[in-house]
Amino acid sequence: MRIAIVSDIHANLAAFRSVLAGAEAGGSLDALWCLGDTVGYGPQPNECVEMLRSYKNVTVAGNHDLASCGKMPTDDFNGAAATAAEWTAKELSDSSRDYLTELPLVIEEGAFTLVHGSLRWPEWEYLLSSEQAQAQFELQKTRFSLVGHTHLPAMCREDIASPPPLRPAEDGARVELTEERMIINPGGVGQPRDGDPRAAYALYDSDSATITFSRVEYDIPETQAAMQQAGLPAWLIERLAYGK
Ligand code: ZN
């Protein structure tokens, strides 16, 4: 089976399309596993939800999904994020809102656990440090966990002797899945934050038991123009060009 692991699509349809084209270039996809924040920040929330739903998908909720369907207050969001969440809430169709409202925070799928932030705090914790990775492994019942939220492609192998570091994952990096427990973050589709503006995703191939990290270019000006038209905050529009 070939499964694309995507996260933080953030209503960026051009980025999502490029990721799907990139993932499908090597063969058709059997499913999408989506780690949340399908909406928020970007200009095409309904289109992205519909695109996701056109695939067999296993999807968890992120903080932006929860905020945009009224399940989480935006008090702790920064100004631009809160403005975008309010815009998204008004924009969502009933069908998209119902879909997002019903998403669980954590899903176990075979040897994988899917969660947006971390198992300790699914909708909010940014899993970045060794200490946080250790805490994740303590709560992780499956061999692998897949997280998003930071928009930074990264991976971590469990090390009983010393707290494991989370290492950035480069474009093309390939991870062999063995008995070793791991945490994997595919990076962000719709708003990368590692200084590389290309959309990020990972591809799980169950036949070769590998996960491969990938980056693809997409039409950034197309998304920026749609954001401008929607009246979304300038800072959100500009940051797409820098991948920050
Ligand atoms: Zn996000």
Coordinates of C-alpha atoms and ligand atoms in Angstrom, one line a residue:
M1 CA 0.0 0.0 0.0
R2 CA 1.1 3.6 -0.7
I3 CA -0.2 6.1 1.8
A4 CA 0.5 9.8 1.8
I5 CA 1.0 11.3 5.2
V6 CA 0.0 14.9 5.2
S7 CA -0.4 17.6 7.9
D8 CA -1.2 21.2 8.2
I9 CA -2.8 21.6 4.8
H10 CA -4.2 24.9 6.1
A11 CA -6.7 25.5 3.3
N12 CA -3.9 25.9 0.7
L13 CA -5.4 24.1 -2.3
A14 CA -2.5 24.7 -4.7
A15 CA 0.0 23.2 -2.1
F16 CA -2.3 20.2 -1.5
R17 CA -2.7 19.6 -5.2
S18 CA 1.0 19.6 -5.8
V19 CA 1.6 17.2 -2.9
L20 CA -1.0 14.8 -4.3
A21 CA 0.5 15.0 -7.7
G22 CA 4.0 14.4 -6.2
A23 CA 2.7 11.4 -4.2
E24 CA 0.8 10.0 -7.1
A25 CA 3.7 10.3 -9.5
G26 CA 5.1 7.0 -8.3
G27 CA 1.8 5.1 -8.3
S28 CA -1.8 5.6 -7.1
L29 CA -2.5 6.2 -3.4
D30 CA -4.4 3.8 -1.3
A31 CA -5.2 6.4 1.4
L32 CA -4.3 9.7 2.9
W33 CA -3.4 9.9 6.6
C34 CA -4.0 13.5 7.7
L35 CA -2.6 14.9 11.0
G36 CA -4.9 17.8 11.3
D37 CA -5.2 21.6 10.6
T38 CA -6.8 20.9 7.2
V39 CA -8.2 24.4 7.5
G40 CA -7.1 27.8 9.0
Y41 CA -4.8 30.5 7.6
G42 CA -5.5 29.7 3.9
P43 CA -8.2 30.7 1.4
Q44 CA -9.8 27.4 0.4
P45 CA -11.0 25.5 3.4
N46 CA -14.0 23.8 1.7
E47 CA -12.0 22.8 -1.3
C48 CA -9.3 21.3 0.8
V49 CA -11.8 19.4 3.0
E50 CA -13.5 18.1 -0.2
M51 CA -10.2 17.1 -1.8
L52 CA -9.2 15.2 1.4
R53 CA -12.6 13.5 1.5
S54 CA -12.3 12.4 -2.1
Y55 CA -9.7 9.9 -0.9
K56 CA -10.0 7.1 1.6
N57 CA -8.7 9.1 4.6
V58 CA -7.8 8.7 8.2
T59 CA -7.9 12.2 9.7
V60 CA -7.5 13.7 13.2
A61 CA -8.4 17.2 14.3
G62 CA -5.9 20.0 14.8
N63 CA -6.3 23.2 16.8
H64 CA -7.4 25.2 13.7
D65 CA -10.0 22.7 12.8
L66 CA -11.4 22.8 16.3
A67 CA -11.4 26.6 16.4
S68 CA -13.1 27.0 13.0
C69 CA -16.0 24.8 14.0
G70 CA -16.4 26.4 17.4
K71 CA -14.9 23.6 19.5
M72 CA -12.0 25.7 20.8
P73 CA -11.7 29.4 21.7
T74 CA -9.2 31.5 19.8
D75 CA -8.0 33.3 23.0
D76 CA -4.6 31.6 22.8
F77 CA -4.2 32.1 19.0
N78 CA -2.0 35.0 17.8
G79 CA -3.9 37.9 16.2
A80 CA -3.5 36.8 12.5
A81 CA -4.4 33.2 13.4
A82 CA -7.5 34.3 15.3
T83 CA -8.6 36.5 12.4
A84 CA -8.1 33.7 9.9
A85 CA -10.0 31.2 12.2
E86 CA -13.0 33.6 12.3
W87 CA -12.9 34.0 8.6
T88 CA -12.7 30.2 8.1
A89 CA -15.7 29.7 10.5
K90 CA -17.9 32.0 8.3
E91 CA -16.6 30.4 5.1
L92 CA -17.1 26.7 6.0
S93 CA -20.0 24.9 4.4
D94 CA -22.3 22.8 6.6
S95 CA -20.8 19.7 5.2
S96 CA -17.2 20.7 5.9
R97 CA -18.1 21.9 9.4
D98 CA -19.9 18.6 10.2
Y99 CA -16.9 16.6 8.9
L100 CA -14.4 18.7 11.0
T101 CA -16.6 18.6 14.1
E102 CA -16.6 14.8 14.1
L103 CA -12.9 14.3 13.8
P104 CA -11.2 12.5 16.8
L105 CA -8.0 13.8 18.4
V106 CA -6.1 10.5 18.3
I107 CA -6.4 7.5 16.0
E108 CA -4.6 4.2 16.2
E109 CA -4.1 2.7 12.7
G110 CA -2.2 -0.6 12.8
A111 CA 1.3 0.1 14.0
F112 CA 0.8 3.9 13.8
T113 CA -0.8 6.5 16.1
L114 CA -2.0 9.7 14.5
V115 CA -2.2 12.9 16.5
H116 CA -1.9 16.6 15.6
G117 CA 0.4 17.9 18.4
S118 CA 1.3 15.2 20.9
L119 CA -0.3 12.4 23.0
R120 CA 0.2 14.5 26.1
W121 CA -1.8 17.4 24.6
P122 CA -3.2 16.4 21.2
E123 CA -4.5 19.7 20.0
W124 CA -1.8 22.1 21.2
E125 CA 1.7 20.8 22.2
Y126 CA 4.5 21.5 19.7
L127 CA 6.6 18.4 19.9
L128 CA 10.2 19.7 19.5
S129 CA 12.5 18.8 22.4
S130 CA 14.1 15.5 23.6
E131 CA 12.0 15.8 26.8
Q132 CA 8.8 16.0 24.8
A133 CA 9.8 13.1 22.6
Q134 CA 10.5 11.0 25.7
A135 CA 7.0 11.9 27.1
Q136 CA 5.5 10.9 23.8
F137 CA 7.2 7.5 23.8
E138 CA 5.9 6.9 27.3
L139 CA 2.3 7.4 26.1
Q140 CA 2.7 5.8 22.7
K141 CA 1.1 2.3 22.6
T142 CA 1.9 1.6 18.9
R143 CA 5.4 1.3 17.4
F144 CA 5.2 4.5 15.5
S145 CA 3.5 7.9 16.1
L146 CA 2.8 10.5 13.4
V147 CA 2.6 14.1 14.5
G148 CA 2.2 17.5 12.9
H149 CA 1.5 21.0 14.2
T150 CA 5.1 22.3 14.1
H151 CA 5.2 22.4 10.3
L152 CA 8.8 21.1 10.5
P153 CA 9.6 17.7 8.9
A154 CA 11.4 15.7 11.6
M155 CA 11.9 12.2 13.0
C156 CA 13.1 10.6 16.2
R157 CA 14.1 7.1 17.2
E158 CA 13.5 5.9 20.7
D159 CA 16.7 5.6 22.8
I160 CA 16.2 4.0 26.2
A161 CA 19.6 5.1 27.4
S162 CA 19.3 8.8 26.7
P163 CA 16.5 11.2 25.7
P164 CA 16.2 11.1 21.9
P165 CA 16.7 14.2 19.8
L166 CA 14.2 15.2 17.1
R167 CA 16.1 15.5 13.9
P168 CA 15.1 17.6 10.9
A169 CA 14.2 15.4 7.9
E170 CA 15.5 16.6 4.5
D171 CA 13.8 16.2 1.1
G172 CA 14.3 12.6 0.0
A173 CA 15.2 11.3 3.4
R174 CA 14.1 7.6 3.7
V175 CA 13.3 5.9 6.9
E176 CA 13.4 2.1 7.2
L177 CA 10.6 0.9 9.5
T178 CA 12.0 -1.8 11.9
E179 CA 11.1 -2.9 15.4
E180 CA 12.5 0.4 16.6
R181 CA 9.9 2.8 17.9
M182 CA 9.8 6.2 16.2
I183 CA 8.0 9.5 16.0
I184 CA 7.6 11.0 12.6
N185 CA 6.5 14.5 11.5
P186 CA 5.9 14.9 7.7
G187 CA 6.1 18.8 7.9
G188 CA 3.4 21.2 6.7
V189 CA 1.7 21.0 3.4
G190 CA 0.2 24.5 3.3
Q191 CA 2.5 26.6 5.5
P192 CA 6.0 25.2 5.8
R193 CA 8.1 26.9 8.6
D194 CA 11.6 25.5 8.1
G195 CA 12.7 28.2 5.7
D196 CA 11.9 26.1 2.7
P197 CA 8.7 27.3 1.1
R198 CA 8.0 24.1 -0.8
A199 CA 5.1 22.0 0.5
A200 CA 6.1 19.0 2.7
Y201 CA 4.7 15.5 3.0
A202 CA 5.8 11.9 3.6
L203 CA 5.0 8.7 1.8
Y204 CA 4.5 5.4 3.6
D205 CA 5.1 2.4 1.4
S206 CA 4.0 -0.7 3.3
D207 CA 5.6 -3.2 0.8
S208 CA 9.1 -1.8 1.3
A209 CA 8.3 -0.8 4.9
T210 CA 9.7 2.7 4.4
I211 CA 8.6 6.3 4.9
T212 CA 10.1 8.9 2.5
F213 CA 10.1 12.6 3.2
S214 CA 9.4 14.8 0.2
R215 CA 9.2 18.5 -0.8
V216 CA 7.3 19.8 -3.8
E217 CA 7.0 23.2 -5.4
Y218 CA 3.6 24.7 -5.8
D219 CA 2.1 27.9 -7.2
I220 CA 2.6 30.2 -4.2
P221 CA 1.4 33.4 -6.0
E222 CA -1.9 31.6 -6.8
T223 CA -2.6 31.0 -3.1
Q224 CA -1.4 34.4 -2.1
A225 CA -3.8 36.0 -4.7
A226 CA -6.7 34.0 -3.3
M227 CA -5.7 35.1 0.3
Q228 CA -5.6 38.7 -0.8
Q229 CA -9.0 38.4 -2.4
A230 CA -10.4 36.9 0.8
G231 CA -8.9 39.8 2.8
L232 CA -6.7 37.5 5.0
P233 CA -3.9 39.2 7.1
A234 CA -0.9 40.4 5.1
W235 CA 1.6 38.6 7.3
L236 CA 0.0 35.2 6.6
I237 CA 0.2 36.0 2.8
E238 CA 3.9 37.1 2.9
R239 CA 5.2 34.2 5.1
L240 CA 4.3 31.6 2.4
A241 CA 7.0 33.0 0.2
Y242 CA 9.7 32.5 2.9
G243 CA 8.5 29.2 4.3
K244 CA 8.5 30.7 7.8
Ligands
ZN1 ZN -0.9 24.1 11.7

